XYZ file of C-alpha atoms in Angstrom:
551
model
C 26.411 40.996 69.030
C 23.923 39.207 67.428
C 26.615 36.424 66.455
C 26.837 35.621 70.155
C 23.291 33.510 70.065
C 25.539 31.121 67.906
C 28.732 31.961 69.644
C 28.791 32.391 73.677
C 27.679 30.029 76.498
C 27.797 26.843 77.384
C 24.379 25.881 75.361
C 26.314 27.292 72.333
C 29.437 24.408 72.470
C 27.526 22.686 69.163
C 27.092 25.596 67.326
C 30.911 26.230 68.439
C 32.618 22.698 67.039
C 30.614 23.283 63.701
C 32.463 26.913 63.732
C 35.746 24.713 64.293
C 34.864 21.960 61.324
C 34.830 25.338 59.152
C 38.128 26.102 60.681
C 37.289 29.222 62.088
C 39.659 29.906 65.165
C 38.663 30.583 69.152
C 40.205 34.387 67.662
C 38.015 34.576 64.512
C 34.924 33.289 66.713
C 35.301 36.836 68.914
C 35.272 39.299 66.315
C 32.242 40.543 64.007
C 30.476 37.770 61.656
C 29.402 39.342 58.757
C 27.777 37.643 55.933
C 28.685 38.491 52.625
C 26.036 37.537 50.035
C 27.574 36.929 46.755
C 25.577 36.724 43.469
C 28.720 35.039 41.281
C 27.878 32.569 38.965
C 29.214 31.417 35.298
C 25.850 32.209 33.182
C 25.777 35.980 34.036
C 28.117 38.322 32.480
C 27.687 40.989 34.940
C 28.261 38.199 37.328
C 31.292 36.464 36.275
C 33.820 38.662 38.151
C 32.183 38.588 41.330
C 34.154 36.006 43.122
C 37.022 38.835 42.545
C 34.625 41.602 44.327
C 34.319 38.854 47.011
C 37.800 37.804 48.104
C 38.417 41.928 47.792
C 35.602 42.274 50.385
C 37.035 39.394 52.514
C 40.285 41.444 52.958
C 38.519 44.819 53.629
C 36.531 43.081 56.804
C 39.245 40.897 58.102
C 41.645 43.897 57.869
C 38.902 45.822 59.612
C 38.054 42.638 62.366
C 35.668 41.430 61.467
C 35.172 37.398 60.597
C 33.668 37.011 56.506
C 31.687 34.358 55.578
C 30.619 33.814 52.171
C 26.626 32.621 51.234
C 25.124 32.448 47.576
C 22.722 33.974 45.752
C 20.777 33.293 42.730
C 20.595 35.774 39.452
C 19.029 35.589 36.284
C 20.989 36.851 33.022
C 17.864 38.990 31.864
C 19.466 39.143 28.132
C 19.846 35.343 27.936
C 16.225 35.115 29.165
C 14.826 37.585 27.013
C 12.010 36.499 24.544
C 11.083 33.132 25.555
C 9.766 31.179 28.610
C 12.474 32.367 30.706
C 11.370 36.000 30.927
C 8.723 34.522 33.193
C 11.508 33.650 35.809
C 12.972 36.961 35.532
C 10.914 39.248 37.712
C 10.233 36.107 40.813
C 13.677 35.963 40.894
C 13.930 39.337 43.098
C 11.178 37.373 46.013
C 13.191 34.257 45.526
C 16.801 36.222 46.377
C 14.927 38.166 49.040
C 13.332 35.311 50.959
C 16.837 33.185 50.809
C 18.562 35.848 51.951
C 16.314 36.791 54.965
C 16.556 32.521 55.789
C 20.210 32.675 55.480
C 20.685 35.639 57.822
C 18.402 34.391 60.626
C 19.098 31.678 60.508
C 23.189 31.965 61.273
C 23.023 35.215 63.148
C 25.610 37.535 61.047
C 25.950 40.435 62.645
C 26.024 42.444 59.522
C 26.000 41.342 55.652
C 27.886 42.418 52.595
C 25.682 42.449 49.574
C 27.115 41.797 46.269
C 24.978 41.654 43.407
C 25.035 43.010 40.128
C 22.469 42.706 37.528
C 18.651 43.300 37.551
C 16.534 41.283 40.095
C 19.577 41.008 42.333
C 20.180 44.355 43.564
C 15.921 45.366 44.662
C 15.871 41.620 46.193
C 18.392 42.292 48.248
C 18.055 45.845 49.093
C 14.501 44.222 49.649
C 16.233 41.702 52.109
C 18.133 44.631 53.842
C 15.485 46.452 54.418
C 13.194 43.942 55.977
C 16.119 42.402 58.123
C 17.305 45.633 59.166
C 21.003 44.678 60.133
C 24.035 46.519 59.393
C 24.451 46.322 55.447
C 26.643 47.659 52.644
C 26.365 47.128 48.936
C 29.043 46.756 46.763
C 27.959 45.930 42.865
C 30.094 44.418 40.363
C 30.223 47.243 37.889
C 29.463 48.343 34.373
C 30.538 46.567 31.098
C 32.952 48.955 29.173
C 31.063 49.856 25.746
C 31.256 47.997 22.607
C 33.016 49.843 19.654
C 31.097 48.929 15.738
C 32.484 51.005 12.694
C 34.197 53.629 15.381
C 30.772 54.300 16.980
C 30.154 53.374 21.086
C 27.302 50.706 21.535
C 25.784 48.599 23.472
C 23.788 45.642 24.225
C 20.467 47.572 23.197
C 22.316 48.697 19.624
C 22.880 44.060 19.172
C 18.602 43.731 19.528
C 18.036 46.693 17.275
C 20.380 44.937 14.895
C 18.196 42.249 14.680
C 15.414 43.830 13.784
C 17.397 45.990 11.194
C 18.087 42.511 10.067
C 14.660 41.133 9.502
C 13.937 45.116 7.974
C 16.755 43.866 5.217
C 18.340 47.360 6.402
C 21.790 45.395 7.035
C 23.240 42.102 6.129
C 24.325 39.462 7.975
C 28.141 40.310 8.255
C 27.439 43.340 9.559
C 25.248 41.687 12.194
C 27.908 39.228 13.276
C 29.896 42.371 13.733
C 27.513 43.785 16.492
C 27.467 40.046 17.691
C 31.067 40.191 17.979
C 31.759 43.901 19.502
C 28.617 44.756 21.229
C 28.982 43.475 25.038
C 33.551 43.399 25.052
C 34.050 43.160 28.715
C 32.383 41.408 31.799
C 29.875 43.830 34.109
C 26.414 44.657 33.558
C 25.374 45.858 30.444
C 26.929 49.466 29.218
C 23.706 51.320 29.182
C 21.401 52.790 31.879
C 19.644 49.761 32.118
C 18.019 48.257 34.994
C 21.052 47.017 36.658
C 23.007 49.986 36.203
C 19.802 51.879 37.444
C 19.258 50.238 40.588
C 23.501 50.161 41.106
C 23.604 53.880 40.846
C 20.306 54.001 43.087
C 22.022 52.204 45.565
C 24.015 55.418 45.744
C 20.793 57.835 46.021
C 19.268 56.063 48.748
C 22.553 55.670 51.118
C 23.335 52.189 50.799
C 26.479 52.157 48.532
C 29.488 53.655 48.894
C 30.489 56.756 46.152
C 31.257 55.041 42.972
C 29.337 51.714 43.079
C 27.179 52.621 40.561
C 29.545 53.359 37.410
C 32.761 52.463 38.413
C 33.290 49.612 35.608
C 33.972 46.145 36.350
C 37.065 45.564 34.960
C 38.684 48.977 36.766
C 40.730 48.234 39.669
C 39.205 50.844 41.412
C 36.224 48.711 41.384
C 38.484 46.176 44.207
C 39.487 49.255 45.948
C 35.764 49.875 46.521
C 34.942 46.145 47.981
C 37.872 46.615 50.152
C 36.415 49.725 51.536
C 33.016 48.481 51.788
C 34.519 45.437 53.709
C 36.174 47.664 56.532
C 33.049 50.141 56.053
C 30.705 47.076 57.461
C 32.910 46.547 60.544
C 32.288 50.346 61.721
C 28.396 50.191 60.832
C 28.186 47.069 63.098
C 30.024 48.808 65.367
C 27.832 51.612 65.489
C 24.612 49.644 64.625
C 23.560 52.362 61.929
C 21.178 50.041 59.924
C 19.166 49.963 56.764
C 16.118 51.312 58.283
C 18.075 54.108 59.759
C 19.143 54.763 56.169
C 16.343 54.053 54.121
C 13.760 56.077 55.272
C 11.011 58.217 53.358
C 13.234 61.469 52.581
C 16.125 58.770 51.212
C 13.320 57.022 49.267
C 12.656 60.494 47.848
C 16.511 61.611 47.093
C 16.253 58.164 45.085
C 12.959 58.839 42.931
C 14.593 62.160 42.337
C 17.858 60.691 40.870
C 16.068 58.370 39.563
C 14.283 61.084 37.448
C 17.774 63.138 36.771
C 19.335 59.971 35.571
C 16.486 58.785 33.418
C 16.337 55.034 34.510
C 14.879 52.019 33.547
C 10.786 51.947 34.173
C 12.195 48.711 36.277
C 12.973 51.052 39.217
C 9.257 52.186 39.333
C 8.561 48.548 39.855
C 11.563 47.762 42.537
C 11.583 51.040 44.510
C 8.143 50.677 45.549
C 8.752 46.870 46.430
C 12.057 48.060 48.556
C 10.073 50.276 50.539
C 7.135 48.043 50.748
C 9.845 46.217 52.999
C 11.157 49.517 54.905
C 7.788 50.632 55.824
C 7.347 52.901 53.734
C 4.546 53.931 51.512
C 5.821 54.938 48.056
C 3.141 55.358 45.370
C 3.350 55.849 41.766
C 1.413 59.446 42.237
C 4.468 60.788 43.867
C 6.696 60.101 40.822
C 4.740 62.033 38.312
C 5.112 64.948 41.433
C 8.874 64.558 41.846
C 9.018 64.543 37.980
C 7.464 67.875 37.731
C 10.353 69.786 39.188
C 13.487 67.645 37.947
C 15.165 67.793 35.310
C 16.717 65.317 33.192
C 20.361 65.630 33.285
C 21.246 62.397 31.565
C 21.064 60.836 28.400
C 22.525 57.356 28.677
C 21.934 54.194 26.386
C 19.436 53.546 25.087
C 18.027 57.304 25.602
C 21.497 58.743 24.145
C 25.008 57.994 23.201
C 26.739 58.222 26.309
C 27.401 55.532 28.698
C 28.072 54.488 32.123
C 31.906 54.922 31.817
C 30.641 58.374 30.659
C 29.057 58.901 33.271
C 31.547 57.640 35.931
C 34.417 59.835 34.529
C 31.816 63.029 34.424
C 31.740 62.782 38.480
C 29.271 59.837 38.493
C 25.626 59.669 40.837
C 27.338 61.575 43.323
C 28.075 64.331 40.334
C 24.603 63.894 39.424
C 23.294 64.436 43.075
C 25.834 67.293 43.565
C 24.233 69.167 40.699
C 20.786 68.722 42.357
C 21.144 70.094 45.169
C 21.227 73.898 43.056
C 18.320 73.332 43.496
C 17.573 72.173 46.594
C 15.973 68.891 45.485
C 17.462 66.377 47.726
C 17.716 65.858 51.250
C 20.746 66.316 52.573
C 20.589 65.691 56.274
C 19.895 61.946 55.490
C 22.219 59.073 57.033
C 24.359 57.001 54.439
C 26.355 53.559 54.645
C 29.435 56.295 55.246
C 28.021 56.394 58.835
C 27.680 60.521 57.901
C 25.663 62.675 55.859
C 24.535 62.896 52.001
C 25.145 66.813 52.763
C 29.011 65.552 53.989
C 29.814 63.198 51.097
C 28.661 65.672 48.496
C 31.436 68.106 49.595
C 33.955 66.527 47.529
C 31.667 66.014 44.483
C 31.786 67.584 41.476
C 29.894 67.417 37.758
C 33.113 67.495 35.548
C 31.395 66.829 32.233
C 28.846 68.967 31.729
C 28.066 67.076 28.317
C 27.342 64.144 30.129
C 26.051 65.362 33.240
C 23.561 68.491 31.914
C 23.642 71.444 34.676
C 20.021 72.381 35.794
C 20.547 75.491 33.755
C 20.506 73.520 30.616
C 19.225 70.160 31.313
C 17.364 67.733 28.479
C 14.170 68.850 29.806
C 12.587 70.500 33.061
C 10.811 67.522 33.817
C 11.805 63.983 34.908
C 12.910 61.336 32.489
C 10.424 58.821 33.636
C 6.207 59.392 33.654
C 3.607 57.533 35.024
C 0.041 58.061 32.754
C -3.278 57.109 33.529
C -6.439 57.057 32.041
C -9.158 55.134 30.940
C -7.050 52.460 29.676
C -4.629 52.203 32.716
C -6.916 53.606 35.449
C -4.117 52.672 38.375
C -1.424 53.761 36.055
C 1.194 52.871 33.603
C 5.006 54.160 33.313
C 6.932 55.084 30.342
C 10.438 56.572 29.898
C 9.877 59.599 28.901
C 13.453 60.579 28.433
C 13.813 57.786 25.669
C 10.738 58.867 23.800
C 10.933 61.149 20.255
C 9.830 64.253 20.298
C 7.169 63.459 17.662
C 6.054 60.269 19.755
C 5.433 62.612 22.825
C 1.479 62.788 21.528
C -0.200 60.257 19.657
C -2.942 59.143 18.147
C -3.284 55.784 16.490
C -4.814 52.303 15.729
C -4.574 49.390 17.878
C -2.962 45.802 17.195
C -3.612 44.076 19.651
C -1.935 40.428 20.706
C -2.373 38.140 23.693
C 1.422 37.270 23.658
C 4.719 38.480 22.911
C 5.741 35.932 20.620
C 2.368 36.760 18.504
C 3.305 40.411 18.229
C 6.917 39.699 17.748
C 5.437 37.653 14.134
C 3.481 40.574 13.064
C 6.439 43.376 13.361
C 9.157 41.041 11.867
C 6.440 40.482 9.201
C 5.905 43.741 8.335
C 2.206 44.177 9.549
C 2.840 46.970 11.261
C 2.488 49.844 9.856
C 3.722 53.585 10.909
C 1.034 55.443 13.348
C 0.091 51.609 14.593
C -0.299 51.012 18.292
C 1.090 47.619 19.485
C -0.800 46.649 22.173
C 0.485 43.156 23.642
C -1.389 41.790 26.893
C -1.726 39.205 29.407
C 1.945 39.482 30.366
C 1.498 41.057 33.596
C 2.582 39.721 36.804
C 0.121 37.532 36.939
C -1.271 36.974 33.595
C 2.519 36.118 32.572
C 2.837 34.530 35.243
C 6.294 37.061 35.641
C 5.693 40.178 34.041
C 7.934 39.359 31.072
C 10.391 42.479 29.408
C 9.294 43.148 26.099
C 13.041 43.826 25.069
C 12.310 42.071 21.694
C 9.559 43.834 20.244
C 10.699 47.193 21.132
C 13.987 46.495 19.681
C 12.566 44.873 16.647
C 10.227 48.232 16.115
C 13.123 50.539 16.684
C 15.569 48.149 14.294
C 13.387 48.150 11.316
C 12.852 52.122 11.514
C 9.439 52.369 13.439
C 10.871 54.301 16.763
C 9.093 57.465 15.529
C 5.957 56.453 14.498
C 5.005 53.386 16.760
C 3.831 53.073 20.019
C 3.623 49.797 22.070
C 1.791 49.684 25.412
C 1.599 46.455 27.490
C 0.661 45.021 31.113
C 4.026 43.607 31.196
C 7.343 45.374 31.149
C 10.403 46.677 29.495
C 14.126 46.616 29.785
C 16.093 49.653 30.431
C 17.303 48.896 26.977
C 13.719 49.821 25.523
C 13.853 53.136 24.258
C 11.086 55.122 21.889
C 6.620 55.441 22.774
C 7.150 52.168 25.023
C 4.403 52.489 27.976
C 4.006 49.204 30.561
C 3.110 48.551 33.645
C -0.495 48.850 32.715
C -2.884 48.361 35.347
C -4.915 46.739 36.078
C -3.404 44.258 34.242
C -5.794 42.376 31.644
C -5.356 39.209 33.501
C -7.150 41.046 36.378
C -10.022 42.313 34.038
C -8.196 45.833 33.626
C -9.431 48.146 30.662
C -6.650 47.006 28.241
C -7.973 43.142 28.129
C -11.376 45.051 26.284
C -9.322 46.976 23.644
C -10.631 45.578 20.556
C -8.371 45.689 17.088
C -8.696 49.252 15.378
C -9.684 50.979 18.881
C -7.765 54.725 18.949
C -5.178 54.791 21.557
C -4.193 58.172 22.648
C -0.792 59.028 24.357
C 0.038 62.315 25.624
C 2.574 61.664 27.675
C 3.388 65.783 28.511
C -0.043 65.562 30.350
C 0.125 62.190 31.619
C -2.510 60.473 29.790
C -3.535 56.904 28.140
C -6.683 56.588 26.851
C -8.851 54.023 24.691
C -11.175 56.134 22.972
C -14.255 53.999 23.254
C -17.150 54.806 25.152
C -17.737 53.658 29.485
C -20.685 52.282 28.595
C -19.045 50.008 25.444
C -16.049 48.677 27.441
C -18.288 47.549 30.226
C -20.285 45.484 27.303
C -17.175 44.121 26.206
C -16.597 43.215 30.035
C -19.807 41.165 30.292
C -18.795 38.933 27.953
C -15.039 38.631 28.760
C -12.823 35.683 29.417
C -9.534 36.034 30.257
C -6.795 34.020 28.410
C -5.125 31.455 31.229
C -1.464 31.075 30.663
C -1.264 27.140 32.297
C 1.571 27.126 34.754
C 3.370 24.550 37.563
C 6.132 25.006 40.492
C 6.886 28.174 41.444
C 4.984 30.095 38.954
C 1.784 29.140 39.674
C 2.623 29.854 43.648
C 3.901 32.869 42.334
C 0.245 33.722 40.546
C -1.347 33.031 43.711
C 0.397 35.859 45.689
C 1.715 38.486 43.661
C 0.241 41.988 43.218
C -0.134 44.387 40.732
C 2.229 46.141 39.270
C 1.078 49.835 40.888
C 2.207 48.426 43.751
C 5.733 46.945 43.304
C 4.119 43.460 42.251
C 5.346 42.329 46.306
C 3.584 38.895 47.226
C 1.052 39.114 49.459
């Protein structure tokens, strides 16, 4: 075991009387060590149960023999972030939790890890972490929020921003928004949409690395406990049979994930994380691929923001593994992949079942034939942009339209909350890329504000930055080059027409080559000043094509 370099031989007698000040026993110093990495802390919601998930885990590997030993890690609450300098910490986070991770496991020798995360950055750093370590490793989330209940009506924490900008539209008053305030997010977990946590939980699923259920079962079920005990006694037997992440996460996995990923319609934040995850399991995943796998997959799913069902929904409907089960009609996943079960996806899908076909579409009937996310490219995002294309109006599917253009968030967030946009505009907001941010900030607000004030179907918004899985209507990021980098978008001039045709996968400026290079010669780009981490941050980060992974 790889707990013995800290454990057996007479060269190892320090590393033993540290084991005894923890008051491990000669017994507990024989069996398995196995680290489990807990994200709990008392600013994130989704987080706040955690140390429950934890002690539950602690059970399943002791019963199972194996020795559990707790380590932190750090998480960002991406809602209490949202719209002001904190955004830019949201994104580094995921390098941050990867790199402590990967110290923290070398550096004591665990013989296999427990990861328990929840929202956001935490579950692609660590399945980042996993991935490069390559040990024997389980994940175990801690679950969806239930759904908020206003005037009889399921929301979420999506419906609480659009309030807001209904607010500023004068379209409701401000009882009615402390009512949303009130009722919106009722129960500890990660949001109640299919936001980015809840997208990369149930993707945990897809690519093999969570047991069935960790996705959607919701945080305050007990079932949720009966899962971290089984993952607990699930890690003993992986270490026991050394199946690790590498053995798991390999290209056909990476590909049963993108194609979940695509039934599900999930956050555009899994086009940036996937890529960075496999960045770290050697192997090459490219946005081209997506708009491939799109092609033939259909989206099952309308979750929040995209619909009004939600991840309890979707859990009680037969959950990923429903999802995946429905897939395979068509033959779309692979089947003869390995899993954190220690057996096949073809052998766990035996059992599953869609049992809602109102929340989990059959392919005979799905929302659409094609995927719910796109990637479109064009003269204005020459390596690519992603939208979700599942949350989009029909009407918004093409368009044509002005742009208004703004170097910040917080300038464009003035101009829609002051009514200067207009229906047919095209927001275009800039230099909040990964490294013109610094931190590729979510755009949460301005979407939000657009879709609260009755704009959703007749306003676009394109940026180098990104959005939350709580964005929902014409929102388009991940534009690169970024303008930071000199990419097309930092030329786009106020007034420019902006096509979208997302059906064909297109984003275009329509202004001339031979004009944007002009407006290139005499370009400067607008430095966002930054210290600490952020600047080191700027300094190694990549685009967003490419996962934004520090190089």
């Amino acid at each position: 075991m790889r707990s013995d370099n800290v454990m057996v031989g007479s060269q190892q007698a320090p590393h033993r009387s540290l084991f005894n000040a923890l008051g491990f026993t000669e017994e507990e110093r024989k069996k398995p060590m196995i680290g489990i990495v807990s994200s709990y802390n008392e600013i994130v919601p989704g987080h706040m149960n955690l140390d429950k998930i934890v002690d539950a885990v602690k059970l399943g590997v002791a019963e199972a023999g194996g020795m559990p030993v707790m380590f932190p890690a750090i998480a960002v609450c991406d809602g209490i972030a949202m719209g002001h300098v904190g955004m830019k910490y949201s994104l580094v986070t995921r390098d941050l939790i990867c790199d402590s991770t990967e110290c923290m496991a070398m550096a004591h020798q665990f013989d296999g890890l427990v990861m328990v995360p929840n929202c956001d950055k935490n579950v692609p750093g660590l399945l980042m972490a996993a991935a490069r370590l390559n040990i024997p490793t389980i994940f175990v989330s801690g679950g969806p929020m239930l759904a908020g209940r206003v005037n009889g009506q399921k929301r979420s924490l999506s419906s609480m921003f659009e309030a807001v900008g209904a607010y500023a539209a004068n379209k409701i008053d401000e009882c009615e928004l402390c009512e949303f305030e009130e009722k919106v997010c009722p129960t500890c977990g990660s949001c109640s949409g299919m936001y980015t946590a809840n997208s990369m939980n149930c993707l945990t699923e897809a690519i093999g690395m969570g047991l069935r259920g960790n996705g959607t079962i919701p945080a305050v079920y007990s079932d949720r406990i009966r899962l971290a005990k089984h993952a607990g006694n699930q890690i003993v037997k992986l270490v026991e049979k050394n199946i690790c992440p590498r053995d798991i996460m390999t290209e056909k996995a990476f590909m049963n994930a993108l194609t979940v990923d695509m039934a599900l319609g999930c956050s555009t934040n899994s086009m940036l994380h996937l890529p960075a995850i496999a960045h770290e399991a050697g192997v090459d995943l490219n946005l081209e691929i997506a708009n491939k796998l799109s092609a033939k997959t259909p989206n099952l799913c309308h979750l929040a923001p995209a619909g009004p069902t939600y991840m309890e929904d979707l859990n009680e409907a037969g959950g990923v593994h429903g999802v995946m089960k429905e897939l395979t009609k068509l033959n779309l996943l692979n089947t003869d992949v390995l899993t954190v079960t220690g057996t096949t996806l073809e052998d766990n899908l035996k059992t599953a079942a869609n049992l809602n076909p109102e929340v989990i579409r059959t392919v005979e009937n799905p929302y659409s034939k094609t995927g719910g996310i796109a990637v479109l490219k064009g003269n204005l995002a020459p390596e690519g942009s992603v939208v979700k294309r599942s949350a989009v109006v029909a009407e918004m599917m093409e368009h044509s339209g002005p742009a208004r253009v703004f170097d910040c968030e917080e300038d464009a967030i003035s101009a829609i909350k002051g009514g200067k946009i207009v229906p047919g505009d095209v927001v275009v907001i800039r230099y909040e890329g990964p490294k013109g941010g610094p931190g590729m900030r979510e755009m949460l607000n301005p979407t939000s504000a657009i879709a609260g004030m009755g704009l959703g179907s007749c306003v676009a918004l394109i940026t180098d930055g990104r959005f939350s899985g709580a964005s929902r209507g014409a929102s388009i990021g991940h534009v690169c080059p970024e303008a930071y980098a000199g990419g097309p978008i930092a030329f786009v001039e106020e007034g420019d027409t902006i096509h979208i045709d997302i059906n064909n996968n297109v984003l275009e400026v329509l202004v001339s080559d031979e004009e944007l290079a002009k407006r290139k010669e005499k370009w400067q780009p607008r430095v966002n000043e930054v210290s600490g981490y952020l600047s080191r941050y700027r300094a190694l980060v990549t685009g967003a094509n490419t996962g934004a992974v520090l190089k």
